[in-house]
Amino acid sequence: MEMLTIGAFAKACRLSPKALRLYDELDLLRPARVDPDTGYRYYATEQLEQARLVAWLRRLGMPLARIRTVCALEPGPAAREIRAYWAGVEAETATRRDLAAFLVDHLTHTSEEDTPMLELRYAALSDTGLVRAANQDTAYAGTRVLAVADGFGPAGAPASTAAVEALKTLERDSLPAGGVLNLLEDAVRGARAAVRDVATGDDGTTLTAMLWTGSQLALVHIGDSRAYLLRDGELFRITHDHTVVQSMIDEGRLTPEEAATHPQPALLLKALTNDESISTPDLRLHDAHPGDRFLLCSDGLSTVVPDPTLRHTLSTTPDPETAVRTLITTANEAGGPDNVSCVVADVVGREAV
């Protein structure tokens, strides 16, 4: 077995001797031999491939604990783990990009005259559907807050109601400049606490909600309820499902077509529950343009009504009240297997309201 000194090995794998000593201490990359008298480390040439993998993963920014997991896997599972990590990085980068865009926009506008005078026209509706005995959904639309929550477990209905009621505290005439994100985060903490107060065991709720600032919508999302944007005739989904099936799609283990027939499509990875480790939602900011139409819905709509039908209904139904009724009717005509809730909100010029 050919041996390399720590200096030669560091040069070959592009890791510094300092990094190699750290990885030895963390049991991530142990030397093949340590001189008992001098403590000098020697590495086998066969270790170069693993060392280079560690170096590449560090360049990706992967934490050492996760690198240890990847290095312990066979090539196929290791590749899937790297793909899953990078999907998370891209999602986090998108969130930070939105925050940066919001801050640039906020600091650029020096007076209210710079901001278009926009308002929302909105409607909310919730229906039990044709199969469930009770409705555990909650839907709400107001001048500031739009929200859909889908409860689960014996206390699912109180959980969804509690989450939405906590967000309704944001309904007010004005919002402090630059404080929208802080307000939303505080309200989400209140929603999480409210759910914990009523939830027992496996009870909880999804939550997809938006806070209107007058020119932007701040989005909070956890679970598999969804938010869509209809803009210039095109429909965009602006939330990412926190489900096992969606994670398998992200990791390349399922195609969207295969996911449609998965036996547990609604198995959640994240929701508002007693478990804080799975109760951290996504927060995003979206610019609003005159003519935009937003749809928030529980999975009782999105799992039975395909996106082309959603786009057609939202594009051809002029007012939000008619739109929510039409969407719920369409879900029930498709079998109504679950509770179904919708919020539709149109962004319009103030003079158009």
Coordinates of C-alpha atoms in Angstrom, one line a residue:
M1 CA 0.0 0.0 0.0
E2 CA 1.6 3.3 -1.2
M3 CA 1.6 5.9 1.6
L4 CA 1.7 9.7 1.2
T5 CA 2.7 12.2 3.8
I6 CA 0.0 14.6 5.0
G7 CA 1.6 17.4 2.9
A8 CA 1.7 15.4 -0.3
F9 CA -1.8 14.0 0.3
A10 CA -3.2 17.5 1.0
K11 CA -1.7 18.7 -2.3
A12 CA -3.1 15.8 -4.3
C13 CA -6.7 16.1 -2.9
R14 CA -6.8 19.9 -2.6
L15 CA -7.5 19.9 1.1
S16 CA -5.2 21.8 3.5
P17 CA -3.3 19.9 6.2
K18 CA -5.3 21.9 8.7
A19 CA -8.6 20.6 7.2
L20 CA -7.2 17.0 7.1
R21 CA -6.3 17.2 10.8
L22 CA -9.9 18.5 11.5
Y23 CA -11.5 15.7 9.5
D24 CA -9.3 13.2 11.4
E25 CA -10.6 14.5 14.7
L26 CA -14.2 14.3 13.5
D27 CA -13.7 10.8 12.3
L28 CA -14.6 11.9 8.7
L29 CA -11.3 11.1 7.0
R30 CA -8.9 9.1 9.2
P31 CA -5.2 8.7 8.2
A32 CA -4.1 5.2 7.2
R33 CA -1.2 5.4 9.7
V34 CA 0.0 7.7 12.5
D35 CA 3.6 7.6 13.5
P36 CA 3.6 6.6 17.2
D37 CA 6.7 8.7 18.0
T38 CA 6.1 11.9 16.1
G39 CA 2.3 11.7 15.6
Y40 CA 2.8 12.4 11.9
R41 CA -0.1 11.4 9.7
Y42 CA 0.2 9.2 6.6
Y43 CA -2.5 8.5 4.0
A44 CA -2.9 5.7 1.5
T45 CA -3.3 6.6 -2.2
E46 CA -6.6 4.7 -2.1
Q47 CA -8.0 7.4 0.2
L48 CA -7.6 10.1 -2.5
E49 CA -11.0 9.5 -4.0
Q50 CA -12.9 9.9 -0.7
A51 CA -10.8 13.0 0.1
R52 CA -11.6 14.6 -3.2
L53 CA -15.3 13.9 -2.6
V54 CA -15.0 15.6 0.7
A55 CA -13.3 18.6 -0.9
W56 CA -16.0 18.9 -3.6
L57 CA -18.8 18.6 -1.1
R58 CA -17.2 21.3 1.1
R59 CA -17.0 23.5 -2.0
L60 CA -20.8 23.0 -2.3
G61 CA -21.1 24.3 1.2
M62 CA -22.4 21.0 2.6
P63 CA -22.1 20.7 6.4
L64 CA -19.6 18.2 7.8
A65 CA -22.3 16.1 9.4
R66 CA -24.1 15.6 6.1
I67 CA -20.7 15.0 4.3
R68 CA -20.2 12.1 6.7
T69 CA -23.6 10.7 5.8
V70 CA -22.8 11.0 2.0
C71 CA -19.4 9.3 2.4
A72 CA -20.9 6.3 4.2
L73 CA -23.3 5.6 1.3
E74 CA -23.0 3.7 -1.9
P75 CA -22.6 5.8 -5.1
G76 CA -26.3 5.7 -6.0
P77 CA -27.8 6.7 -2.6
A78 CA -24.9 9.2 -2.2
A79 CA -25.9 10.9 -5.5
R80 CA -29.5 11.1 -4.3
E81 CA -28.4 12.6 -1.0
I82 CA -26.4 15.3 -2.8
R83 CA -29.4 16.0 -5.1
A84 CA -31.6 16.5 -2.1
Y85 CA -29.1 18.7 -0.4
W86 CA -28.8 20.9 -3.5
A87 CA -32.6 21.2 -3.9
G88 CA -32.7 22.6 -0.3
V89 CA -29.9 25.1 -1.1
E90 CA -31.8 26.3 -4.2
A91 CA -35.0 26.8 -2.2
E92 CA -33.1 28.7 0.5
T93 CA -31.4 30.8 -2.2
A94 CA -34.7 31.6 -3.8
T95 CA -36.1 32.8 -0.4
R96 CA -33.0 35.0 0.2
R97 CA -33.3 36.4 -3.4
D98 CA -36.9 37.4 -2.7
L99 CA -35.8 39.1 0.6
A100 CA -33.0 40.9 -1.2
A101 CA -35.4 42.1 -3.9
F102 CA -37.9 43.3 -1.3
L103 CA -35.2 45.2 0.6
V104 CA -33.9 46.9 -2.6
D105 CA -37.4 47.8 -3.5
H106 CA -38.2 49.1 -0.1
L107 CA -35.0 51.3 0.1
T108 CA -35.5 52.5 -3.5
H109 CA -38.9 53.9 -2.9
T110 CA -38.5 57.2 -1.0
S111 CA -42.2 58.3 -1.0
E112 CA -45.6 56.8 -1.2
E113 CA -45.9 58.4 -4.7
D114 CA -43.5 55.8 -6.0
T115 CA -45.8 52.9 -5.0
P116 CA -48.8 52.1 -7.2
M117 CA -52.2 52.5 -5.5
L118 CA -53.4 49.0 -5.5
E119 CA -56.0 47.1 -3.6
L120 CA -57.4 43.6 -3.4
R121 CA -60.8 42.2 -4.4
Y122 CA -61.3 38.9 -2.7
A123 CA -63.5 36.0 -1.8
A124 CA -63.1 32.9 0.4
L125 CA -65.2 29.7 0.5
S126 CA -64.9 26.3 2.2
D127 CA -66.9 23.1 1.6
T128 CA -67.0 19.7 3.3
G129 CA -67.0 17.9 0.0
L130 CA -68.9 14.7 -0.8
V131 CA -67.1 12.1 1.3
R132 CA -65.8 13.6 4.6
A133 CA -68.2 13.8 7.5
A134 CA -66.9 17.1 8.8
N135 CA -64.9 20.1 7.5
Q136 CA -61.5 20.5 9.0
D137 CA -60.5 23.3 6.6
T138 CA -60.5 27.0 7.3
A139 CA -60.5 29.7 4.6
Y140 CA -60.4 33.5 5.2
A141 CA -60.0 36.6 3.0
G142 CA -59.8 40.2 4.3
T143 CA -58.3 43.5 3.4
R144 CA -54.8 42.4 4.6
V145 CA -54.8 38.7 5.1
L146 CA -55.7 35.7 2.8
A147 CA -55.4 32.3 4.3
V148 CA -56.2 28.6 3.8
A149 CA -55.5 25.9 6.5
D150 CA -56.2 22.2 6.3
G151 CA -56.4 20.5 9.7
F152 CA -55.8 16.8 10.3
G153 CA -56.3 14.5 13.3
P154 CA -59.1 14.5 15.8
A155 CA -58.5 18.2 16.6
G156 CA -57.8 19.2 13.0
A157 CA -60.7 21.6 12.7
P158 CA -59.8 23.6 15.9
A159 CA -56.1 23.6 14.7
S160 CA -56.8 25.1 11.3
T161 CA -59.2 27.7 12.9
A162 CA -56.6 28.6 15.5
A163 CA -53.9 29.1 12.9
V164 CA -56.0 31.4 10.8
E165 CA -57.4 33.3 13.8
A166 CA -53.8 34.1 14.9
L167 CA -53.0 35.6 11.4
K168 CA -56.1 37.7 11.4
T169 CA -54.5 39.9 14.0
L170 CA -52.6 41.4 11.1
E171 CA -55.8 43.0 9.8
R172 CA -55.1 46.7 10.3
D173 CA -55.4 50.0 8.4
S174 CA -51.6 50.4 7.9
L175 CA -48.4 48.5 8.3
P176 CA -45.1 50.0 9.6
A177 CA -42.6 50.7 6.8
G178 CA -40.1 47.9 6.6
G179 CA -41.8 45.8 9.3
V180 CA -43.8 43.5 7.1
L181 CA -41.5 40.5 7.5
N182 CA -41.2 40.9 11.2
L183 CA -44.9 41.2 11.6
L184 CA -45.5 38.1 9.5
E185 CA -42.9 36.1 11.5
D186 CA -44.5 37.2 14.8
A187 CA -47.9 36.2 13.5
V188 CA -46.6 32.8 12.4
R189 CA -45.2 32.2 15.9
G190 CA -48.6 33.1 17.3
A191 CA -50.2 30.6 14.9
R192 CA -47.8 27.9 15.9
A193 CA -48.5 28.5 19.6
A194 CA -52.3 28.6 19.0
V195 CA -52.1 25.2 17.2
R196 CA -50.1 23.7 20.1
D197 CA -52.8 24.9 22.5
V198 CA -55.5 22.9 20.8
A199 CA -53.5 20.0 19.3
T200 CA -52.9 16.7 21.0
G201 CA -50.9 13.8 19.6
D202 CA -50.8 13.8 15.8
D203 CA -53.2 16.8 15.3
G204 CA -52.1 19.8 13.3
T205 CA -52.7 21.8 10.2
T206 CA -51.2 23.1 7.0
L207 CA -51.2 26.8 6.5
T208 CA -50.8 28.9 3.3
A209 CA -51.4 32.6 3.8
M210 CA -50.5 36.0 2.3
L211 CA -50.2 39.4 3.9
W212 CA -51.0 42.3 1.6
T213 CA -48.8 45.4 2.0
G214 CA -50.4 47.6 -0.7
S215 CA -47.8 46.6 -3.4
Q216 CA -46.6 43.2 -2.4
L217 CA -47.8 40.0 -0.9
A218 CA -45.8 38.3 1.8
L219 CA -46.4 34.5 1.7
V220 CA -46.2 32.0 4.6
H221 CA -46.5 28.4 3.6
I222 CA -46.2 25.0 5.4
G223 CA -47.7 21.7 4.3
D224 CA -49.5 20.8 1.1
S225 CA -52.1 23.5 0.7
R226 CA -51.0 25.7 -2.2
A227 CA -50.8 29.2 -3.7
Y228 CA -51.0 30.0 -7.4
L229 CA -50.5 33.2 -9.4
L230 CA -52.4 33.9 -12.6
R231 CA -50.5 36.5 -14.6
D232 CA -51.1 37.4 -18.2
G233 CA -53.0 34.3 -18.8
E234 CA -50.3 31.9 -17.4
L235 CA -50.7 30.0 -14.1
F236 CA -47.7 29.6 -11.8
R237 CA -47.6 27.6 -8.6
I238 CA -45.7 29.7 -6.1
T239 CA -45.5 27.2 -3.2
H240 CA -43.6 23.9 -2.8
D241 CA -45.4 21.0 -1.2
H242 CA -43.9 19.7 2.0
T243 CA -44.7 16.1 1.4
V244 CA -42.8 12.8 1.1
V245 CA -43.9 12.5 -2.5
Q246 CA -42.7 16.0 -3.4
S247 CA -39.3 15.3 -1.8
M248 CA -39.0 12.1 -3.8
I249 CA -39.7 14.1 -7.0
D250 CA -37.1 16.6 -6.0
E251 CA -34.5 13.9 -5.4
G252 CA -35.3 12.2 -8.7
R253 CA -36.8 9.1 -7.2
L254 CA -40.2 9.7 -8.6
T255 CA -41.5 11.3 -11.8
P256 CA -44.5 13.7 -11.6
E257 CA -46.5 11.0 -13.5
E258 CA -45.5 8.3 -11.0
A259 CA -46.3 10.6 -8.1
A260 CA -49.9 10.9 -9.3
T261 CA -50.5 7.3 -8.4
H262 CA -48.4 7.1 -5.2
P263 CA -50.5 5.4 -2.4
Q264 CA -49.7 8.2 0.2
P265 CA -49.7 11.5 -1.7
A266 CA -50.6 13.6 1.3
L267 CA -48.0 12.3 3.8
L268 CA -46.6 15.5 5.2
L269 CA -43.0 16.3 6.1
K270 CA -43.9 19.7 7.6
A271 CA -47.0 21.2 9.3
L272 CA -48.0 23.2 12.3
T273 CA -48.0 20.7 15.1
N274 CA -46.8 20.1 18.6
D275 CA -43.4 19.1 17.1
E276 CA -41.4 22.3 16.5
S277 CA -38.9 20.5 14.4
I278 CA -41.4 20.2 11.6
S279 CA -43.2 23.5 12.1
T280 CA -40.9 26.0 10.4
P281 CA -42.7 27.4 7.3
D282 CA -41.4 29.0 4.1
L283 CA -41.5 32.8 3.9
R284 CA -41.4 34.5 0.6
L285 CA -42.3 37.9 -0.9
H286 CA -44.1 38.5 -4.2
D287 CA -44.5 41.7 -6.2
A288 CA -48.1 42.4 -7.2
H289 CA -49.1 43.8 -10.6
P290 CA -52.5 45.2 -11.6
G291 CA -54.4 42.3 -13.1
D292 CA -52.7 39.6 -11.0
R293 CA -55.0 36.9 -9.6
F294 CA -53.9 34.8 -6.6
L295 CA -55.5 31.5 -5.7
L296 CA -54.9 29.8 -2.3
C297 CA -56.4 26.4 -1.9
S298 CA -56.4 23.2 0.2
D299 CA -55.3 19.9 -1.4
G300 CA -59.0 19.0 -1.7
L301 CA -58.9 21.2 -4.8
S302 CA -55.4 20.7 -6.2
T303 CA -55.5 16.9 -6.0
V304 CA -58.7 16.5 -8.1
V305 CA -58.7 19.5 -10.4
P306 CA -55.7 19.7 -12.8
D307 CA -53.8 22.8 -13.4
P308 CA -55.2 23.5 -16.9
T309 CA -58.7 23.5 -15.5
L310 CA -57.6 25.8 -12.7
R311 CA -56.1 28.2 -15.2
H312 CA -59.2 28.1 -17.4
T313 CA -61.5 28.8 -14.5
L314 CA -59.4 31.6 -13.1
S315 CA -58.9 33.1 -16.6
T316 CA -62.6 33.1 -17.6
T317 CA -64.4 33.9 -14.4
P318 CA -64.5 37.6 -13.9
D319 CA -65.1 38.1 -10.1
P320 CA -63.5 36.3 -7.1
E321 CA -66.9 35.2 -5.6
T322 CA -67.9 33.4 -8.7
A323 CA -64.5 31.9 -9.1
V324 CA -64.4 30.3 -5.6
R325 CA -67.8 28.9 -6.1
T326 CA -66.9 27.5 -9.5
L327 CA -63.7 25.9 -8.3
I328 CA -65.4 24.2 -5.4
T329 CA -68.2 23.0 -7.7
T330 CA -65.6 21.6 -10.0
A331 CA -63.9 19.7 -7.2
N332 CA -67.2 18.2 -6.1
E333 CA -68.0 17.2 -9.6
A334 CA -64.7 15.3 -9.6
G335 CA -65.8 13.3 -6.6
G336 CA -65.3 15.7 -3.8
P337 CA -63.1 13.2 -1.8
D338 CA -61.8 15.8 0.6
N339 CA -62.7 19.1 2.2
V340 CA -62.1 21.8 -0.3
S341 CA -61.3 25.5 0.4
C342 CA -60.4 28.4 -1.9
V343 CA -59.4 32.0 -1.6
V344 CA -59.3 34.1 -4.8
A345 CA -57.9 37.6 -4.7
D346 CA -57.5 40.1 -7.6
V347 CA -55.0 42.9 -7.6
V348 CA -56.7 46.0 -9.0
G349 CA -56.1 49.8 -9.1
R350 CA -57.7 51.6 -6.3
E351 CA -60.0 53.5 -8.6
A352 CA -61.3 50.1 -9.9
V353 CA -62.6 49.0 -6.5

